[in-house]
Coordinates of C-alpha atoms in Angstrom, one line a residue:
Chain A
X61 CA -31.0 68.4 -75.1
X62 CA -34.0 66.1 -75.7
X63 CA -36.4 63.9 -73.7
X64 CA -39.5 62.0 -74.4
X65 CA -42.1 62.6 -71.8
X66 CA -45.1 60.4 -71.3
X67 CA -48.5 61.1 -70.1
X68 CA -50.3 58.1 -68.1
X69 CA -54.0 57.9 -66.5
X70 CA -56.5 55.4 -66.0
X71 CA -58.7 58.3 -66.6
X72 CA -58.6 61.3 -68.7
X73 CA -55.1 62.0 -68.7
X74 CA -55.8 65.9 -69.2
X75 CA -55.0 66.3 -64.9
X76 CA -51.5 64.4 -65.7
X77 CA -50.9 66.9 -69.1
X78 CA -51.5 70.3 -67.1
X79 CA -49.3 69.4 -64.0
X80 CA -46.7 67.6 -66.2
X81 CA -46.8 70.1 -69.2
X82 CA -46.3 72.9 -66.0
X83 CA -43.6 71.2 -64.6
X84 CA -41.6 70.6 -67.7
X85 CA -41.6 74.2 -68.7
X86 CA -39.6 75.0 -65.8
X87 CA -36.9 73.5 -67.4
X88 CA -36.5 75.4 -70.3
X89 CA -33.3 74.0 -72.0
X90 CA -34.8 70.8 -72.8
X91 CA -37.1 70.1 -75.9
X92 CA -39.5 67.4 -74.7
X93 CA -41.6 65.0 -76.8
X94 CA -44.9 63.9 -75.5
X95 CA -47.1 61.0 -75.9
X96 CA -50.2 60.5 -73.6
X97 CA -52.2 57.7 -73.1
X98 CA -55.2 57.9 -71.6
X99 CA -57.7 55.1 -70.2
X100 CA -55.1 52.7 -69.4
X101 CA -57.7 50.3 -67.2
X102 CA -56.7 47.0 -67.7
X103 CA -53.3 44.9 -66.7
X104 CA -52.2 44.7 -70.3
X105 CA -52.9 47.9 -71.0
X106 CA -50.6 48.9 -68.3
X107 CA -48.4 46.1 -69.9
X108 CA -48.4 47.7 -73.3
X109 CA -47.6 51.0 -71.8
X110 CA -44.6 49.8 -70.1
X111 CA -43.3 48.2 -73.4
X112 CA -43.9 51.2 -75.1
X113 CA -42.0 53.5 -72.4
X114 CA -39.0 50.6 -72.3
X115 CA -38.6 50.8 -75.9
X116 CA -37.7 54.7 -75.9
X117 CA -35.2 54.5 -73.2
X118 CA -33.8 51.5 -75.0
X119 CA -33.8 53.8 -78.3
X120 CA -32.4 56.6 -76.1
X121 CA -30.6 55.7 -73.3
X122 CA -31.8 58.0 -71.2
X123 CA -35.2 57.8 -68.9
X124 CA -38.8 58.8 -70.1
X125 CA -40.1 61.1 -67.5
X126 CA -43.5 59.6 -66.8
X127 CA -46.3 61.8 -65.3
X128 CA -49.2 60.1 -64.1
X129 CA -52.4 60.1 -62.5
X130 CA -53.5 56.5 -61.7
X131 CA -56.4 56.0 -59.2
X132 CA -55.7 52.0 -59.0
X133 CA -52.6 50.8 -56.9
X134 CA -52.5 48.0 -59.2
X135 CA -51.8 50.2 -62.5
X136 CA -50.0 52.1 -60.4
X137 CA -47.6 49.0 -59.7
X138 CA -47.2 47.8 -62.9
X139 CA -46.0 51.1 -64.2
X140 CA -43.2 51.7 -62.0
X141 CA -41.7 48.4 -63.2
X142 CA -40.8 50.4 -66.5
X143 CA -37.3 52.3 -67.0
X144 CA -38.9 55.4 -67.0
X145 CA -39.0 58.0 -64.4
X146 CA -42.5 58.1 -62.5
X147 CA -44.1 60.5 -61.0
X148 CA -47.3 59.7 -60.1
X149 CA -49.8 62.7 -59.1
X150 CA -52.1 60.9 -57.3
X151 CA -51.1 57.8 -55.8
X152 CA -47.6 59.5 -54.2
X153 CA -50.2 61.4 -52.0
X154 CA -52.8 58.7 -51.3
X155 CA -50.8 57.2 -48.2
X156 CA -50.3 60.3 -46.3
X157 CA -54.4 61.3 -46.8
X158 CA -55.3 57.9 -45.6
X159 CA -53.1 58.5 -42.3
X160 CA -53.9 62.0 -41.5
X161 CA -57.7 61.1 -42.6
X162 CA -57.8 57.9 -40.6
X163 CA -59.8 56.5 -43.5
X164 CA -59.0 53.6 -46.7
X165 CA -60.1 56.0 -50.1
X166 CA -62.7 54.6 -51.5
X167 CA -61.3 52.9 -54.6
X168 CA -59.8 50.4 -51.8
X169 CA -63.3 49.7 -50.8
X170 CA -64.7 49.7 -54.1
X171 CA -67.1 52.6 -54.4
X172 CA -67.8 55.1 -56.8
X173 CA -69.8 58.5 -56.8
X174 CA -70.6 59.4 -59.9
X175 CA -73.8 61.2 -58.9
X176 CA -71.4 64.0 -57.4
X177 CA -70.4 64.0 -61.1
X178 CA -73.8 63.9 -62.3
X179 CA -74.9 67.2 -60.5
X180 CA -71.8 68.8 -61.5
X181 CA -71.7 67.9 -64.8
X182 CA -75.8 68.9 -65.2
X183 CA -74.4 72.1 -64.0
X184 CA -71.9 72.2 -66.8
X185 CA -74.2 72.0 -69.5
X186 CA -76.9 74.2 -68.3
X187 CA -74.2 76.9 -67.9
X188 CA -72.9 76.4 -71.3
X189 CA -76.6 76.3 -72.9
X190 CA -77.1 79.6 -71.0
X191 CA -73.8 81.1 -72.0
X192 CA -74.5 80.1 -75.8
X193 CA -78.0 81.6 -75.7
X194 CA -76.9 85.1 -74.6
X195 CA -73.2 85.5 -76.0
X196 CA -72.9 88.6 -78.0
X197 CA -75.4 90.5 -77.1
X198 CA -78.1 88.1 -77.4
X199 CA -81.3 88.3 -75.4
X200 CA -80.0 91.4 -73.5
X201 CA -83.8 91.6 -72.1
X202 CA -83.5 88.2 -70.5
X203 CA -80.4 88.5 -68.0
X204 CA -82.3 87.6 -65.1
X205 CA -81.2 84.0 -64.7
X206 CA -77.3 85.4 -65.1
X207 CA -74.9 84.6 -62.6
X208 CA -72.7 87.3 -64.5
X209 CA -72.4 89.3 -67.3
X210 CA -69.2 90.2 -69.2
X211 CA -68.6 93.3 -70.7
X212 CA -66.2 95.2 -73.2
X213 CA -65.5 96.4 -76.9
X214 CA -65.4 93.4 -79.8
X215 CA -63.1 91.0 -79.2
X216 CA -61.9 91.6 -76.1
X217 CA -62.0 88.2 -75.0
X218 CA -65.5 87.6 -73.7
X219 CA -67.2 85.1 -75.7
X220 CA -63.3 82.7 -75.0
X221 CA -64.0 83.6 -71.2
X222 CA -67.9 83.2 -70.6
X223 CA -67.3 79.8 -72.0
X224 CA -64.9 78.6 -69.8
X225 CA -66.3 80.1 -67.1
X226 CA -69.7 78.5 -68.0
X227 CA -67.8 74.9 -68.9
X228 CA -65.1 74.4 -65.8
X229 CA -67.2 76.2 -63.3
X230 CA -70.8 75.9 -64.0
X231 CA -71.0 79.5 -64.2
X232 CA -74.2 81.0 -65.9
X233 CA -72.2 84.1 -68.4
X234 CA -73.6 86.1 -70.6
X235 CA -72.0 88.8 -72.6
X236 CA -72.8 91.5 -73.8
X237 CA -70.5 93.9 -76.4
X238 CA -71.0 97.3 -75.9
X239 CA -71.5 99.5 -79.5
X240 CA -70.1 102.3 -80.3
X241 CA -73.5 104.5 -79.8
X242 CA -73.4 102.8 -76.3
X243 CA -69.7 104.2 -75.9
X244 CA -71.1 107.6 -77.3
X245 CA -74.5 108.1 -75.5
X246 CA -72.0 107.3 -72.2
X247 CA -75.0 105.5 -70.7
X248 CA -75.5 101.5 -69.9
X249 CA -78.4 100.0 -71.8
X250 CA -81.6 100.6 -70.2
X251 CA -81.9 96.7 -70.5
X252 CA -78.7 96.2 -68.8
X253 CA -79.2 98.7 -66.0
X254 CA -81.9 96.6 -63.5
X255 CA -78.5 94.0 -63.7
X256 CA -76.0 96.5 -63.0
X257 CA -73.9 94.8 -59.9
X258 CA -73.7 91.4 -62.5
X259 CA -71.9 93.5 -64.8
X260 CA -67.5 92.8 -65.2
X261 CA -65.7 94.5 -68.0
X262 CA -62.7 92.9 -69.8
X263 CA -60.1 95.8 -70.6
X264 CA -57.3 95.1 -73.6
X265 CA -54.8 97.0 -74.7
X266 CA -55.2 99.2 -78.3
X267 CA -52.6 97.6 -80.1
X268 CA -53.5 93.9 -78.9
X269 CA -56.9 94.9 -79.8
X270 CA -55.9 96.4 -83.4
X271 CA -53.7 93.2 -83.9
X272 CA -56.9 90.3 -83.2
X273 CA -59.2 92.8 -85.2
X274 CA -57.0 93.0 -88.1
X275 CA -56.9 89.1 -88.6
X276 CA -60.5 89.2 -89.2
X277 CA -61.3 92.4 -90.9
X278 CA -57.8 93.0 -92.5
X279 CA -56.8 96.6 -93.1
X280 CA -60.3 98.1 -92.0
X281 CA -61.9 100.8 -90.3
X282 CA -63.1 99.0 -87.4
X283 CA -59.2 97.3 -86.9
X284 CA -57.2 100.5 -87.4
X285 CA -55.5 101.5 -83.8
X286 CA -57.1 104.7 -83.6
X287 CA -60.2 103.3 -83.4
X288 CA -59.1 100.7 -81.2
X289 CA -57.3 103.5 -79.4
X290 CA -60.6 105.4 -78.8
X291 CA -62.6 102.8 -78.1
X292 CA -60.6 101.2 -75.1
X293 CA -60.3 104.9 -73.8
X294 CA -63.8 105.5 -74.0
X295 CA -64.6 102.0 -72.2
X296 CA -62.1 102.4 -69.1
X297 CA -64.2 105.6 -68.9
X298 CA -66.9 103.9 -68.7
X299 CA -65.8 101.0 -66.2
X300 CA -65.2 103.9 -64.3
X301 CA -67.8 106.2 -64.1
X302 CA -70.3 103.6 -63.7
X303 CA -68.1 101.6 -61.1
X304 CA -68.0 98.4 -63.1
X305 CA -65.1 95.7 -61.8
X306 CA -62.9 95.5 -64.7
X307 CA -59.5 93.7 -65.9
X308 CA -57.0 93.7 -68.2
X309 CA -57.1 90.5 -70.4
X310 CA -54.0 91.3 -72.6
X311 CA -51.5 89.7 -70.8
X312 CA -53.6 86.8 -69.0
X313 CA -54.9 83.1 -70.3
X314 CA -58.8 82.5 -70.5
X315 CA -57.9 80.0 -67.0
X316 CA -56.0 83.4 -65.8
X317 CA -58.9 85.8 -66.4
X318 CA -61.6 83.2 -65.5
X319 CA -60.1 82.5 -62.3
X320 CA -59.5 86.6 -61.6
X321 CA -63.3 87.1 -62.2
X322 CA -64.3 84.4 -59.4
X323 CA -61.4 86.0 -56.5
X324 CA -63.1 89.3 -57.6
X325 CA -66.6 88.9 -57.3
X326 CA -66.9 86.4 -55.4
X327 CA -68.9 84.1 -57.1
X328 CA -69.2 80.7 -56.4
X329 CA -68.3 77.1 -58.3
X330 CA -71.3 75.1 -59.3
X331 CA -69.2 72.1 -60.1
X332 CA -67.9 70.6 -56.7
Chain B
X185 CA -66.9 63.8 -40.2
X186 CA -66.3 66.8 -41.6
X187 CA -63.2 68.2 -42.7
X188 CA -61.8 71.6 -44.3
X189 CA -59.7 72.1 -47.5
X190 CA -57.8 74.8 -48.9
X191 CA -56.8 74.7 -52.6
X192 CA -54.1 77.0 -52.9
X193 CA -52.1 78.6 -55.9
X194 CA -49.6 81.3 -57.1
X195 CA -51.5 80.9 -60.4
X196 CA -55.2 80.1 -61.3
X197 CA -55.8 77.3 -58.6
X198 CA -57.5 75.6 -61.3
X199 CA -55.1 71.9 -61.3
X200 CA -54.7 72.4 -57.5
X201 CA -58.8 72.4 -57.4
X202 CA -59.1 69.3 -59.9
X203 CA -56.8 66.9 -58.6
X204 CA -57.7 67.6 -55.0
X205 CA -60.9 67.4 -55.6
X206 CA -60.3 63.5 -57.3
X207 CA -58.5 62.8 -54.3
X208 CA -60.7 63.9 -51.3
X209 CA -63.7 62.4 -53.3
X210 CA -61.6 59.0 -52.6
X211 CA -63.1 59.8 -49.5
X212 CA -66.6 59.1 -49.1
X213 CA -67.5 59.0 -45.2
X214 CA -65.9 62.5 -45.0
X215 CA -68.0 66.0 -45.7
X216 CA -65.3 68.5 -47.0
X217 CA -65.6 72.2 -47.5
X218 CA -63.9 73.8 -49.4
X219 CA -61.6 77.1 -50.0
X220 CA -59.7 78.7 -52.9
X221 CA -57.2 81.1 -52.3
X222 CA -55.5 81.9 -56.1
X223 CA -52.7 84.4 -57.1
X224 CA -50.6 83.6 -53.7
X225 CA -47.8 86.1 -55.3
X226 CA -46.3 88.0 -52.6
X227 CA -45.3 86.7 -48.7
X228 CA -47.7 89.2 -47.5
X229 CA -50.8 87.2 -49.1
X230 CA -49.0 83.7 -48.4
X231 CA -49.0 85.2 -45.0
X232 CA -52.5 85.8 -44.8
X233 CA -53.6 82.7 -46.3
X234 CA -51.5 80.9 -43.4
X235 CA -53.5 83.1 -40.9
X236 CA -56.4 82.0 -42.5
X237 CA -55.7 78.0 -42.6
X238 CA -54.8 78.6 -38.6
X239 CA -57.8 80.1 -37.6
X240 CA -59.9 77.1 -39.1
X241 CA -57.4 75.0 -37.2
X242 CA -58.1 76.6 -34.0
X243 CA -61.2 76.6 -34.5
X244 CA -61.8 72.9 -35.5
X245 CA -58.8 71.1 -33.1
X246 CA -58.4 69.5 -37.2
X247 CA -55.6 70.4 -39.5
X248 CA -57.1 71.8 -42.6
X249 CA -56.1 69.4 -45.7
X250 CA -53.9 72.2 -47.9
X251 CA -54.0 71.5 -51.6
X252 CA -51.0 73.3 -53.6
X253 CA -49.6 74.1 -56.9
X254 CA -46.7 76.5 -55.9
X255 CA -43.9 77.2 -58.5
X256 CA -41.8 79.8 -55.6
X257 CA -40.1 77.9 -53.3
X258 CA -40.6 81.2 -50.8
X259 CA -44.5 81.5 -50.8
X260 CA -44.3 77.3 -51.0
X261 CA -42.1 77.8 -47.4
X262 CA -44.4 80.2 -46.0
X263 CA -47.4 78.2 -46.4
X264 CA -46.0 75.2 -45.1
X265 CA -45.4 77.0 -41.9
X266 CA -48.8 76.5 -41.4
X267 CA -50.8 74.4 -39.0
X268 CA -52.8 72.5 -41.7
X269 CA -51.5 69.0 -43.8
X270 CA -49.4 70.7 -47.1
X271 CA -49.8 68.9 -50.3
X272 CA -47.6 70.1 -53.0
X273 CA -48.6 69.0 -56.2
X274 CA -46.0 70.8 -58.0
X275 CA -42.9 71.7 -55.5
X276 CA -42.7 67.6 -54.7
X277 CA -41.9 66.8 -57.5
X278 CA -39.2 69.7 -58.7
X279 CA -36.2 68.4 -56.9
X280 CA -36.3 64.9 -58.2
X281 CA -37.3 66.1 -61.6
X282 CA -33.9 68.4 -61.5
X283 CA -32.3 65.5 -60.3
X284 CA -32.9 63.8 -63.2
X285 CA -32.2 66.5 -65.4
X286 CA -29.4 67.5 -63.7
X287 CA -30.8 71.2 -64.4
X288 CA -31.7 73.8 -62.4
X289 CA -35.6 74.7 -63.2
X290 CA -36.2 78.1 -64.5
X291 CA -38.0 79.6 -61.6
X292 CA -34.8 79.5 -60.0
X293 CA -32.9 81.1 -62.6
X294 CA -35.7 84.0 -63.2
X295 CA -36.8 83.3 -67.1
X296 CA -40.3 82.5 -68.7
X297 CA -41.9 80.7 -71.4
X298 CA -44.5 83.5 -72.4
X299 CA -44.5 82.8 -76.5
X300 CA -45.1 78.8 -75.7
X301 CA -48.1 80.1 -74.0
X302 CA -49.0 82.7 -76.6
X303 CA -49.3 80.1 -79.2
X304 CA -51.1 77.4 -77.5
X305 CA -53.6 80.5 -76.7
X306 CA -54.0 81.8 -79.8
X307 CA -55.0 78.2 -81.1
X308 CA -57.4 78.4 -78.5
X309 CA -59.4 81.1 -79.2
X310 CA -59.1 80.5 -83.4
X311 CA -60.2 76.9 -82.5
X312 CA -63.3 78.2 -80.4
X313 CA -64.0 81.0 -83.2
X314 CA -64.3 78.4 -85.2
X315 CA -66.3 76.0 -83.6
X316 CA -69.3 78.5 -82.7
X317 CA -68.9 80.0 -86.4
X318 CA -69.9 75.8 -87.1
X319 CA -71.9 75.1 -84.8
X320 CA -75.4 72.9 -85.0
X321 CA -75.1 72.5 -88.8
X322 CA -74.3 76.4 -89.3
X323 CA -72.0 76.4 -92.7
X324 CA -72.5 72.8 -93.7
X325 CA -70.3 73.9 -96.9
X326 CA -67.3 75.5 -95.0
X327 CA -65.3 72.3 -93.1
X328 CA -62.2 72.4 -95.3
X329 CA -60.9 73.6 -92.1
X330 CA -62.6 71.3 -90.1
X331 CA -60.3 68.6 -87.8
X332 CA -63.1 66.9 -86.5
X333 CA -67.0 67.2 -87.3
X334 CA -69.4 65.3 -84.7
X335 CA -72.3 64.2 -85.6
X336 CA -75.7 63.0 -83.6
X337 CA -79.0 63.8 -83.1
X338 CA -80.5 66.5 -81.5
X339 CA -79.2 66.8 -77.7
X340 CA -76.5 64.3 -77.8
X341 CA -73.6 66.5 -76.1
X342 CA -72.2 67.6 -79.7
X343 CA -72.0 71.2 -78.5
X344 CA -70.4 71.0 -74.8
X345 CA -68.1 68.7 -76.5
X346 CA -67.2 70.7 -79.5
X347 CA -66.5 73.8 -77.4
X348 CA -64.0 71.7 -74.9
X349 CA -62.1 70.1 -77.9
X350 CA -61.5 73.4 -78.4
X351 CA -60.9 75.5 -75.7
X352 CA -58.6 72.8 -73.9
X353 CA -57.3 71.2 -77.2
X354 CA -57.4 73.7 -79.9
X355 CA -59.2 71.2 -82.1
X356 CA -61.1 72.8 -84.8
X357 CA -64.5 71.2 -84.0
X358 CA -68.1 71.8 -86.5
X359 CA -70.6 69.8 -85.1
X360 CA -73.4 69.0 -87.2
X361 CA -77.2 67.0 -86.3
X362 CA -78.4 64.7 -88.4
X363 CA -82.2 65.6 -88.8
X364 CA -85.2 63.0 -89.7
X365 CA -85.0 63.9 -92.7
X366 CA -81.3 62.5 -92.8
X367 CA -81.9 59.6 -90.5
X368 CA -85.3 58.8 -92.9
X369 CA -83.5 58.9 -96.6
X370 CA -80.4 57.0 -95.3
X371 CA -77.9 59.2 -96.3
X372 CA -75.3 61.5 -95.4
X373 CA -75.7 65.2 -96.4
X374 CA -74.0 65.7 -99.9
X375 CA -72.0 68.9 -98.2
X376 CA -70.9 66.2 -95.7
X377 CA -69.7 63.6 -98.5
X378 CA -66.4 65.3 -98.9
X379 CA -65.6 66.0 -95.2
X380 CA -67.0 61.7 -94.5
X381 CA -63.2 60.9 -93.0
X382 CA -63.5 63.7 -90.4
X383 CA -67.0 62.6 -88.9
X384 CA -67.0 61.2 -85.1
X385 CA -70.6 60.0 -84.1
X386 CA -72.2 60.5 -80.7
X387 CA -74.6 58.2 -79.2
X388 CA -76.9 58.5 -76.5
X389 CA -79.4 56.1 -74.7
X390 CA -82.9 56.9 -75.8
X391 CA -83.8 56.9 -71.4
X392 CA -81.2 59.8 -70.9
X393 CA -82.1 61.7 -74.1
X394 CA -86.0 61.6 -73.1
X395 CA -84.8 63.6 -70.3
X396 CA -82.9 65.9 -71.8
X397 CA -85.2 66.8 -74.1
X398 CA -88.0 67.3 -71.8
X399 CA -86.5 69.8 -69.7
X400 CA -86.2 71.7 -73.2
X401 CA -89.7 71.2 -74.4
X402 CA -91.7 69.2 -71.8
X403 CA -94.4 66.9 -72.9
X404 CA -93.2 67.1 -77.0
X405 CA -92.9 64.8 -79.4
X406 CA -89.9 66.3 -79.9
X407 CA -89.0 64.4 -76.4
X408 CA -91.4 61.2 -76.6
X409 CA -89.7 58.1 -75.7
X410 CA -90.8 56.5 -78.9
X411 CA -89.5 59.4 -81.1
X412 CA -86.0 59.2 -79.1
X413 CA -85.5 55.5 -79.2
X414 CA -86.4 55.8 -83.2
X415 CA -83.8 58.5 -83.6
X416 CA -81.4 56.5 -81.4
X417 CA -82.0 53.3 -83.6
X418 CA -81.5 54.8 -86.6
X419 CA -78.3 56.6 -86.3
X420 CA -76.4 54.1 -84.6
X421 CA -77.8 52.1 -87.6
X422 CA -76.2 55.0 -89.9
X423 CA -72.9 54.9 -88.0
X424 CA -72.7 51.4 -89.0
X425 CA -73.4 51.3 -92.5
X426 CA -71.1 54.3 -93.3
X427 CA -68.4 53.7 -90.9
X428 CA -68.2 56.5 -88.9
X429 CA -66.4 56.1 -85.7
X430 CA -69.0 56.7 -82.6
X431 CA -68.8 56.6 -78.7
X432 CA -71.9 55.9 -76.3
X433 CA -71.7 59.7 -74.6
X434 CA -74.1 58.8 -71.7
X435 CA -72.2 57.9 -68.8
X436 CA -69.1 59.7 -69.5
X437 CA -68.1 63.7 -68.5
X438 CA -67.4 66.1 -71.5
X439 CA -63.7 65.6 -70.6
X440 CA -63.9 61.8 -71.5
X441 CA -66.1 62.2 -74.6
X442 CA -63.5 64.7 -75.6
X443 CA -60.0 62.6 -74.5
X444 CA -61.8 59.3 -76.0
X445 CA -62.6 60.8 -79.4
X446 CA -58.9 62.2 -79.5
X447 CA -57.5 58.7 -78.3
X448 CA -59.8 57.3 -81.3
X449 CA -59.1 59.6 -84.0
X450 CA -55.7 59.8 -83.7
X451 CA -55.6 63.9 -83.4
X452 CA -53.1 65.3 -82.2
X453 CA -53.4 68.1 -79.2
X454 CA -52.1 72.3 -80.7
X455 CA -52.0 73.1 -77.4
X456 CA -48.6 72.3 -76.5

């Protein structure tokens, strides 16, 4: 079974993937094809789009699923004159906020808000400047400004994970790998200890571990699982003794363990 | 006026949080604050959370605008017993979509799509491997590999943008800044020669890049207005006479640099 899906925004298009690509995984039978178009601001691009979703089903005989997220009404409009299937994100729930809120949205007005964005996005790029100028262990005498600071063995997942936290959330990350001497001494950096409460260890498990290591340093020392093996055991020690939060990446996207890291310490969103 | 939201999830939150978030700022007149409550997985928590969204009711005589992504049906029924306004962003649409289908979605019939995941998220992290391993000019010799190289000068957004085409795309992104040296002799690096079909120029008003700069090193020439409008001149000057495909980065967010260079370049997205 086999169905062409499009993707459809006046805007990014990256809200309509993640929802659509979500939904159509629930249905696991079918292989979809996708095709997104973004930016679709004007009438005849909205035109174009429809041709372009009329000649698939005419090629097919069976409807495009369409998922959308289209701010203007008008847009919206023109797109549900296609043969696809809409679904529209944003629009379907536009009417019900405007009743329960009492209130036209704004684009009916004719306002923007971009500085909203502005602050946001400032916040965005100083977090990612921050998180790029302590990853790895960099400037470990300089984590005052931190908002956190990941911990764990080599790739464990925290460079991946500071990123995103520092690019969707505005979150200052640094990271800091711990060595093996630190593992053997069994103490935290003296540099690390005046920032102990920032601290959050990522945990993965040894074979995981051995299998990312071994891609980059094929048949080595450093990738063989009883190192690997040693090293996770000596770090959950660690986490443990010193009372560090900690969790277990292996299983979990970077959105998964970003998101854990926020509900567990608390910390707050710089970005809205 | 002043109203409270919930963003609520039985995963990260994260596309409950963005799309609510573009639809309440439809809203301008209205002050929102804002909760996230992720990981809803067992009727005990979704119980809780309902607790929680009726206590803000009682306390407010308002319902609570609830913002959900909710693939069980049971934690989805639980929540909307509450006394706040439910907004489903994925459970709306699952009945029409198996409608249309004429399947059942998986949910209901217990499977997942774990290796689909695995894939995208392995092209994820090689992608932002990759991209700080090429980042700022580092191994100008080395982008065989390369899908896209941006180019610009100094403080243009190439870095912010590099790392989101590859975290949320799994585009193999170098980025590399053309210098005065490369802006003065009118040429393109000889290591870049080869690569000149994967180049995507960012450009920047000289205003905005003035600023950026001088919360970097304040009071430079480094940040002059007269060196930035040189530097601005020139590239977009190089851009020209070399062809390279280029976007004004000033007023947009890293998500529509990012979603306009793909929709210019043609490259496809690894991520699903």
């Amino acid at each position: 079974m086999h169905r062409e899906i499009f993707f459809i925004s006046d805007s990014t298009g990256i809200t309509a993937e993640t929802l659509g690509h979500s939904l159509i995984t629930q249905f696991e039978k079918i292989e979809f094809e996708t095709t997104t178009i973004p930016y679709i601001d004007t009438k005849e691009k909205a035109q174009q789009a429809v041709q372009q979703i009329n000649k698939v089903y005419q090629q097919n005989q069976q409807k495009p699923l369409i998922f959308a997220t289209l701010v203007n009404p008008k847009i919206h409009e023109i797109i549900a004159t296609s043969q696809g299937m809409l679904i529209d994100f944003f629009r379907t729930f536009i009417d019900p906020l405007e009743s329960e809120l009492g209130l036209k949205s704004s684009f009916t007005i004719g306002k923007s808000h971009s500085m909203v964005d502005f602050e946001a996005y400032k916040n965005r790029i100083d977090a990612v400047n921050y998180t790029l100028a302590h990853d790895d262990g960099i400037r470990i005498n300089n984590y005052g400004q931190a908002d956190l600071v990941l911990v764990g063995v080599s790739r464990s997942g925290k460079t991946p994970t500071s990123l995103y936290l520092a690019l969707q959330f505005g979150i200052l990350t640094a990271n800091y790998p711990f060595t093996e001497d630190d593992l053997q001494t069994q103490n935290l950096p003296a540099a690390i200890q005046p920032h102990k409460d920032k601290l959050f260890g990522l945990h993965i498990d040894a074979k995981r571990l051995q299998a990312i290591r071994n891609e980059r340093l094929p048949q080595s020392q450093y990738a063989s699982l009883r190192q690997c093996q040693r090293e996770v055991n000596e770090i959950v020690a660690l986490y443990q003794r010193e009372n560090i939060p900690y969790l277990n990446s292996t299983h979990h996207s970077i959105e998964e363990i970003s998101t854990k890291i926020l509900a567990i310490t608390g910390l707050e969103r710089k970005t809205f």
